[in-house]
Coordinates of C-alpha atoms in Angstrom, one line a residue:
Chain A
M830 CA 0.0 0.0 0.0
L831 CA 1.2 3.5 -0.8
A832 CA 1.7 6.2 1.9
K833 CA -1.5 8.3 2.5
E834 CA 0.3 11.5 1.7
L835 CA 1.5 10.2 -1.7
V836 CA -2.0 8.9 -2.6
A837 CA -3.5 12.3 -1.6
A838 CA -1.0 14.2 -3.7
S839 CA -1.4 12.1 -6.8
T840 CA -5.3 11.9 -6.8
E841 CA -5.9 15.0 -8.9
P842 CA -3.2 14.3 -11.5
L843 CA -4.4 10.7 -11.8
I844 CA -8.1 11.8 -12.2
L845 CA -7.0 14.4 -14.8
S846 CA -4.9 11.8 -16.7
L847 CA -7.7 9.2 -16.7
L848 CA -10.3 11.8 -17.9
S849 CA -7.9 13.1 -20.6
K850 CA -8.4 9.6 -22.2
G851 CA -12.2 10.1 -22.3
E852 CA -15.2 10.7 -20.0
S853 CA -15.8 8.4 -17.1
Y854 CA -17.6 8.1 -13.8
G855 CA -16.5 7.7 -10.1
Y856 CA -16.8 4.0 -9.8
A857 CA -14.9 3.3 -13.1
L858 CA -12.2 5.7 -12.1
I859 CA -11.6 3.9 -8.8
Q860 CA -11.5 0.5 -10.6
E861 CA -9.2 1.8 -13.3
V862 CA -6.6 3.2 -10.8
K863 CA -6.8 0.0 -8.8
R864 CA -6.1 -2.1 -11.9
L865 CA -3.3 0.1 -13.3
S866 CA -1.6 0.1 -9.9
G867 CA -1.9 -3.6 -9.4
D868 CA -4.2 -3.1 -6.5
R869 CA -1.7 -0.9 -4.7
I870 CA -3.6 2.4 -5.0
E871 CA -7.1 2.0 -3.4
W872 CA -9.0 5.2 -3.0
T873 CA -11.6 5.2 -0.2
D874 CA -14.8 5.0 -2.3
G875 CA -16.7 8.0 -0.8
M876 CA -13.7 10.3 -0.7
L877 CA -13.3 10.4 -4.5
Y878 CA -16.5 12.4 -4.9
P879 CA -15.6 15.4 -2.9
V880 CA -12.3 15.6 -4.9
L881 CA -14.3 15.4 -8.2
H882 CA -16.7 18.1 -7.0
R883 CA -13.7 20.3 -6.0
M884 CA -12.1 19.8 -9.4
E885 CA -15.5 20.6 -11.0
E886 CA -15.6 23.8 -9.0
N887 CA -12.1 24.7 -10.1
G888 CA -13.3 24.5 -13.7
W889 CA -11.0 21.6 -14.5
I890 CA -13.7 19.1 -15.3
K891 CA -17.4 19.1 -16.1
A892 CA -20.2 16.6 -15.2
R893 CA -23.4 15.4 -16.9
W894 CA -26.0 12.8 -15.9
V895 CA -26.5 10.0 -18.3
E896 CA -29.3 7.5 -18.2
I897 CA -28.1 3.9 -18.4
E898 CA -30.1 0.7 -18.5
N899 CA -33.5 0.3 -16.6
G900 CA -33.8 4.0 -15.6
R901 CA -30.6 4.2 -13.7
K902 CA -28.5 7.4 -13.9
R903 CA -24.8 7.8 -13.8
K904 CA -22.8 11.0 -13.4
Y905 CA -20.1 11.2 -16.1
Y906 CA -17.1 13.5 -15.8
S907 CA -15.0 14.9 -18.6
I908 CA -12.0 17.1 -18.7
K909 CA -12.2 20.8 -19.7
K910 CA -9.6 23.1 -21.2
D911 CA -8.4 24.4 -17.8
G912 CA -8.1 20.8 -16.7
H913 CA -5.7 20.1 -19.6
H914 CA -3.6 23.1 -18.5
A915 CA -3.6 21.9 -14.9
L916 CA -2.6 18.4 -16.1
K917 CA 0.2 19.7 -18.1
E918 CA 1.5 21.6 -15.1
K919 CA 1.2 18.6 -12.8
R920 CA 2.8 16.3 -15.3
E921 CA 5.8 18.6 -15.5
Q922 CA 6.1 18.6 -11.7
W923 CA 5.8 14.8 -11.4
A924 CA 8.3 14.4 -14.2
V925 CA 10.9 16.5 -12.3
I926 CA 10.5 14.3 -9.2
S927 CA 10.6 11.1 -11.3
S928 CA 13.8 12.2 -13.2
V929 CA 15.5 13.2 -9.9
F930 CA 14.8 9.7 -8.5
K931 CA 15.8 8.0 -11.7
S932 CA 19.2 9.7 -11.8
L933 CA 19.8 9.3 -8.1
W934 CA 19.0 5.6 -8.1
K935 CA 20.9 4.9 -11.3
E936 CA 24.0 6.4 -9.7
Q937 CA 23.6 4.1 -6.7
H938 CA 23.3 1.0 -8.9
V939 CA 26.5 1.7 -10.8
Chain B
M938 CA -36.4 -11.6 1.6
F939 CA -33.9 -8.8 1.1
D940 CA -35.2 -5.9 -1.0
L941 CA -32.3 -3.9 -2.4
D942 CA -34.3 -0.8 -3.4
Q943 CA -35.8 -0.6 0.1
A944 CA -32.3 -1.0 1.7
I945 CA -30.9 1.7 -0.5
A946 CA -33.8 4.1 0.3
E947 CA -33.2 3.4 4.0
W948 CA -29.5 4.0 3.5
R949 CA -30.2 7.4 1.8
R950 CA -32.5 8.4 4.7
Q951 CA -29.8 7.6 7.2
M952 CA -27.1 9.5 5.2
A953 CA -29.5 12.5 5.0
A954 CA -30.2 12.3 8.8
E955 CA -26.5 12.3 9.5
G956 CA -26.1 15.5 7.6
L957 CA -25.5 14.6 3.9
K958 CA -28.4 16.5 2.5
S959 CA -27.6 17.3 -1.1
R960 CA -29.9 15.2 -3.4
E961 CA -27.4 15.2 -6.2
V962 CA -24.6 14.0 -4.0
L963 CA -26.8 11.2 -2.7
D964 CA -27.8 10.3 -6.3
E965 CA -24.2 10.0 -7.2
L966 CA -23.3 7.9 -4.2
E967 CA -26.3 5.7 -4.8
S968 CA -25.1 5.1 -8.4
H969 CA -21.7 4.2 -7.0
L970 CA -23.3 1.8 -4.5
R971 CA -25.3 0.0 -7.3
D972 CA -22.2 -0.3 -9.4
E973 CA -20.3 -1.9 -6.5
I974 CA -23.2 -4.2 -5.7
E975 CA -23.5 -5.4 -9.3
Q976 CA -19.8 -6.1 -9.3
Q977 CA -19.9 -8.1 -6.1
D978 CA -23.0 -9.9 -7.5
L979 CA -21.0 -11.1 -10.4
A980 CA -18.3 -12.3 -8.0
G981 CA -20.9 -14.5 -6.4
A982 CA -21.8 -12.6 -3.2
S983 CA -25.4 -12.5 -1.9
R984 CA -27.3 -9.3 -2.6
E985 CA -27.5 -8.5 1.1
Q986 CA -23.8 -9.2 1.7
A987 CA -22.9 -7.1 -1.4
F988 CA -25.0 -4.2 -0.1
E989 CA -23.4 -4.4 3.4
N990 CA -19.9 -4.4 1.9
A991 CA -20.6 -1.5 -0.5
V992 CA -22.1 0.7 2.3
Q993 CA -19.1 0.0 4.4
Q994 CA -16.7 0.9 1.6
I995 CA -18.4 4.2 0.8
G996 CA -17.9 5.4 4.4
C997 CA -20.1 7.2 6.9
A998 CA -22.0 10.4 6.3
A999 CA -20.0 12.4 8.9
A1000 CA -16.6 11.8 7.1
L1001 CA -18.1 12.5 3.7
E1002 CA -19.9 15.6 4.8
G1003 CA -16.7 16.9 6.2
E1004 CA -15.0 16.4 2.8
F1005 CA -17.9 17.9 0.8
A1006 CA -18.0 20.9 3.1
K1007 CA -14.5 21.8 2.1
V1008 CA -15.8 22.2 -1.5
G1009 CA -18.6 24.5 -0.3
T1010 CA -19.1 28.3 -0.4
R1011 CA -16.2 29.2 1.8
T1012 CA -13.6 28.3 -0.7
S1013 CA -15.5 29.9 -3.6
V1014 CA -15.8 33.2 -1.7
K1015 CA -12.2 33.0 -0.8
N1016 CA -11.3 32.2 -4.5
A1017 CA -13.4 35.1 -5.7
V1018 CA -11.7 37.6 -3.4
L1019 CA -8.3 36.3 -4.4
A1020 CA -9.3 36.3 -8.1
L1021 CA -10.3 40.0 -7.7
A1022 CA -6.8 40.6 -6.3
G1023 CA -5.3 38.8 -9.3
I1024 CA -4.3 35.6 -7.5
P1025 CA -5.4 32.4 -9.2
N1026 CA -6.4 29.7 -6.7
Q1027 CA -3.8 27.2 -7.7
Y1028 CA -1.2 29.5 -6.3
I1029 CA -2.8 29.1 -2.9
D1030 CA -3.2 25.3 -3.3
E1031 CA 0.5 24.9 -4.1
S1032 CA 1.7 27.6 -1.7
M1033 CA 3.4 25.0 0.5
N1034 CA 5.8 24.3 -2.4
R1035 CA 8.5 26.9 -2.5
S1036 CA 9.6 26.0 -6.1
N1037 CA 6.3 27.3 -7.3
L1038 CA 6.5 30.6 -5.6
E1039 CA 6.7 33.7 -7.7
P1040 CA 10.2 35.3 -7.4
R1041 CA 10.4 38.3 -5.0
W1042 CA 11.4 40.8 -7.7
A1043 CA 8.3 39.8 -9.8
T1044 CA 5.9 40.4 -7.0
Y1045 CA 7.3 43.8 -6.1
T1046 CA 7.7 44.9 -9.7
K1047 CA 4.1 44.0 -10.5
A1048 CA 2.8 45.7 -7.3
T1049 CA 4.7 48.9 -8.2
A1050 CA 3.5 48.8 -11.8
F1051 CA -0.1 48.4 -10.7
L1052 CA 0.1 51.0 -8.0
A1053 CA 2.0 53.7 -10.0
P1054 CA -1.0 55.1 -12.0
A1055 CA -3.1 55.3 -8.8
V1056 CA -0.4 57.0 -6.8
C1057 CA 0.4 59.5 -9.6
L1058 CA -3.3 60.3 -10.1
W1059 CA -3.8 60.8 -6.3
A1060 CA -0.7 63.0 -6.0
L1061 CA -2.0 65.2 -8.9
S1062 CA -5.5 65.2 -7.3
I1063 CA -4.0 66.4 -4.0
L1064 CA -2.0 69.1 -5.8
Y1065 CA -4.6 70.4 -8.2
V1066 CA -8.1 68.9 -7.7
V1067 CA -8.5 68.9 -4.0
P1068 CA -7.8 72.7 -3.5
K1069 CA -10.3 73.5 -6.3
V1070 CA -13.1 71.2 -4.8
Q1071 CA -12.4 72.7 -1.3
Q1072 CA -12.9 76.1 -2.8
I1073 CA -16.1 75.1 -4.5
C1074 CA -17.4 73.7 -1.2
L1075 CA -16.5 76.9 0.6
E1076 CA -18.0 79.3 -1.9
A1077 CA -21.1 77.2 -2.3
G1078 CA -22.0 77.8 1.3
G1079 CA -19.2 76.8 3.6
Y1080 CA -19.5 73.0 3.2
R1081 CA -16.7 70.6 4.2
L1082 CA -15.4 67.7 2.2
P1083 CA -16.8 64.2 3.2
G1084 CA -15.0 62.5 6.0
F1085 CA -13.5 59.7 3.9
V1086 CA -11.8 62.2 1.6
R1087 CA -10.6 64.3 4.6
V1088 CA -9.0 61.2 6.1
M1089 CA -7.3 60.4 2.8
I1090 CA -6.0 64.0 2.5
G1091 CA -4.8 63.7 6.1
L1092 CA -3.0 60.5 5.4
S1093 CA -1.5 61.9 2.2
E1094 CA 0.1 64.7 4.2
H1095 CA 2.1 62.0 6.0
G1096 CA 2.6 60.0 2.7
V1097 CA 6.3 59.8 2.9
L1098 CA 6.2 58.6 6.5
I1099 CA 3.6 55.9 5.7
C1100 CA 5.5 54.7 2.6
G1101 CA 8.7 54.6 4.7
A1102 CA 6.9 52.5 7.4
I1103 CA 5.5 50.1 4.7
V1104 CA 9.0 49.7 3.1
L1105 CA 10.5 49.1 6.6
L1106 CA 7.8 46.5 7.5
L1107 CA 8.3 44.7 4.2
G1108 CA 12.1 44.8 4.7
L1109 CA 11.7 43.3 8.1
L1110 CA 9.4 40.6 6.9
E1111 CA 11.8 39.7 4.0
W1112 CA 14.7 39.7 6.5
R1113 CA 13.3 37.9 9.5
S1114 CA 10.2 35.9 8.5
T1115 CA 10.5 32.4 7.0
A1116 CA 6.7 32.1 6.4
W1117 CA 6.6 35.4 4.5
P1118 CA 7.6 34.1 1.1
R1119 CA 4.5 31.9 1.1
Y1120 CA 2.1 34.8 1.8
R1121 CA 4.1 37.6 0.0
R1122 CA 2.2 37.4 -3.3
A1123 CA -1.2 37.2 -1.7
T1124 CA -0.5 40.0 0.8
V1125 CA 1.1 42.4 -1.6
G1126 CA -1.6 41.6 -4.2
V1127 CA -4.5 42.3 -1.8
G1128 CA -2.7 45.5 -0.5
T1129 CA -2.3 46.8 -4.1
F1130 CA -5.9 46.0 -4.8
V1131 CA -7.2 47.8 -1.7
L1132 CA -5.0 50.9 -2.3
N1133 CA -6.1 51.1 -5.9
S1134 CA -9.8 50.9 -4.8
V1135 CA -9.4 53.5 -2.1
V1136 CA -7.9 56.0 -4.6
L1137 CA -10.6 55.2 -7.1
V1138 CA -13.4 55.8 -4.5
S1139 CA -11.7 59.0 -3.3
I1140 CA -11.5 60.5 -6.8
F1141 CA -15.1 59.4 -7.5
I1142 CA -16.2 61.2 -4.3
L1143 CA -14.3 64.3 -5.3
V1144 CA -16.1 64.4 -8.7
I1145 CA -19.5 63.8 -7.1
V1146 CA -18.9 66.6 -4.5
A1147 CA -17.8 69.0 -7.2
L1148 CA -20.8 68.2 -9.4
T1149 CA -23.2 68.6 -6.4
Y1150 CA -21.9 71.9 -5.2
A1151 CA -21.1 73.6 -8.5
P1152 CA -24.7 74.5 -9.3
A1153 CA -25.0 76.2 -5.9
L1154 CA -21.9 78.2 -6.9
F1155 CA -23.7 79.6 -9.9
R1156 CA -26.7 80.5 -7.8
H1157 CA -24.5 82.4 -5.4
G1158 CA -22.8 84.0 -8.3
K1159 CA -26.1 85.3 -9.5

């Protein structure tokens, strides 16, 4: 399991990255992250929604209700232009951290 | 026999009673709950067991309500105020991270650039406009300028002293305070915004006073 702080810091960039591939809904986002991380990132189910709402308020993503089979509704989220900007910024920041670790750990192995 | 719809309705009532009132939020959580139950159904769990597990995973209303409250109006009011002062909200979110801070020179250069027109305009007003308006008031029947403007004029007389004090204070903060870099941009931004607004309001009041008393002047002239 990953440290709580690391999960918290990576939640928004992960959501933005997933939504940049296409619109999705809360439950699917949780499952996708779980699958991609080999079950090592498990978001507390209910806690994802306040984050999504905050990102919606920030103007990064937008939501719409879609009717699925037998009258059930689902709230789908998609990324907005500001979200792409935010993602770009966050990607650059994570890339810096990743490249620092890479070069540090490479030195140690040699 | 376990009735899923009834169980979910009961769960919604319970969440609402514990403080999670928004219908839209409950709709969204219910949709999540049903997805989770379906998934567990496929994995072979009984409906009732699947429901119990899903409710447990989604968490209690108190914890969720706390998280949702952070999204509420307080942040949007704060963001609106900051946006008015020219500070986008992501700067605040990331203000713990020093590598994201605006450099010191940029903050002060921008503040000076934004303040310069207002300061020049106010200095010119004090030199040329205020004496004229005072004269208009006097000749129109011995009126005095409104209190707000009198305070501004009083402060302007000690302008050099006040500027000196602000520069000294900023110098001290830069020199001694380790927390200051995090708040520098916001504080200087809000200060600039307030000063600009005060000058704008003062000049507006001067214009209104002049326009109000000028007709009386003509009557006296007659």
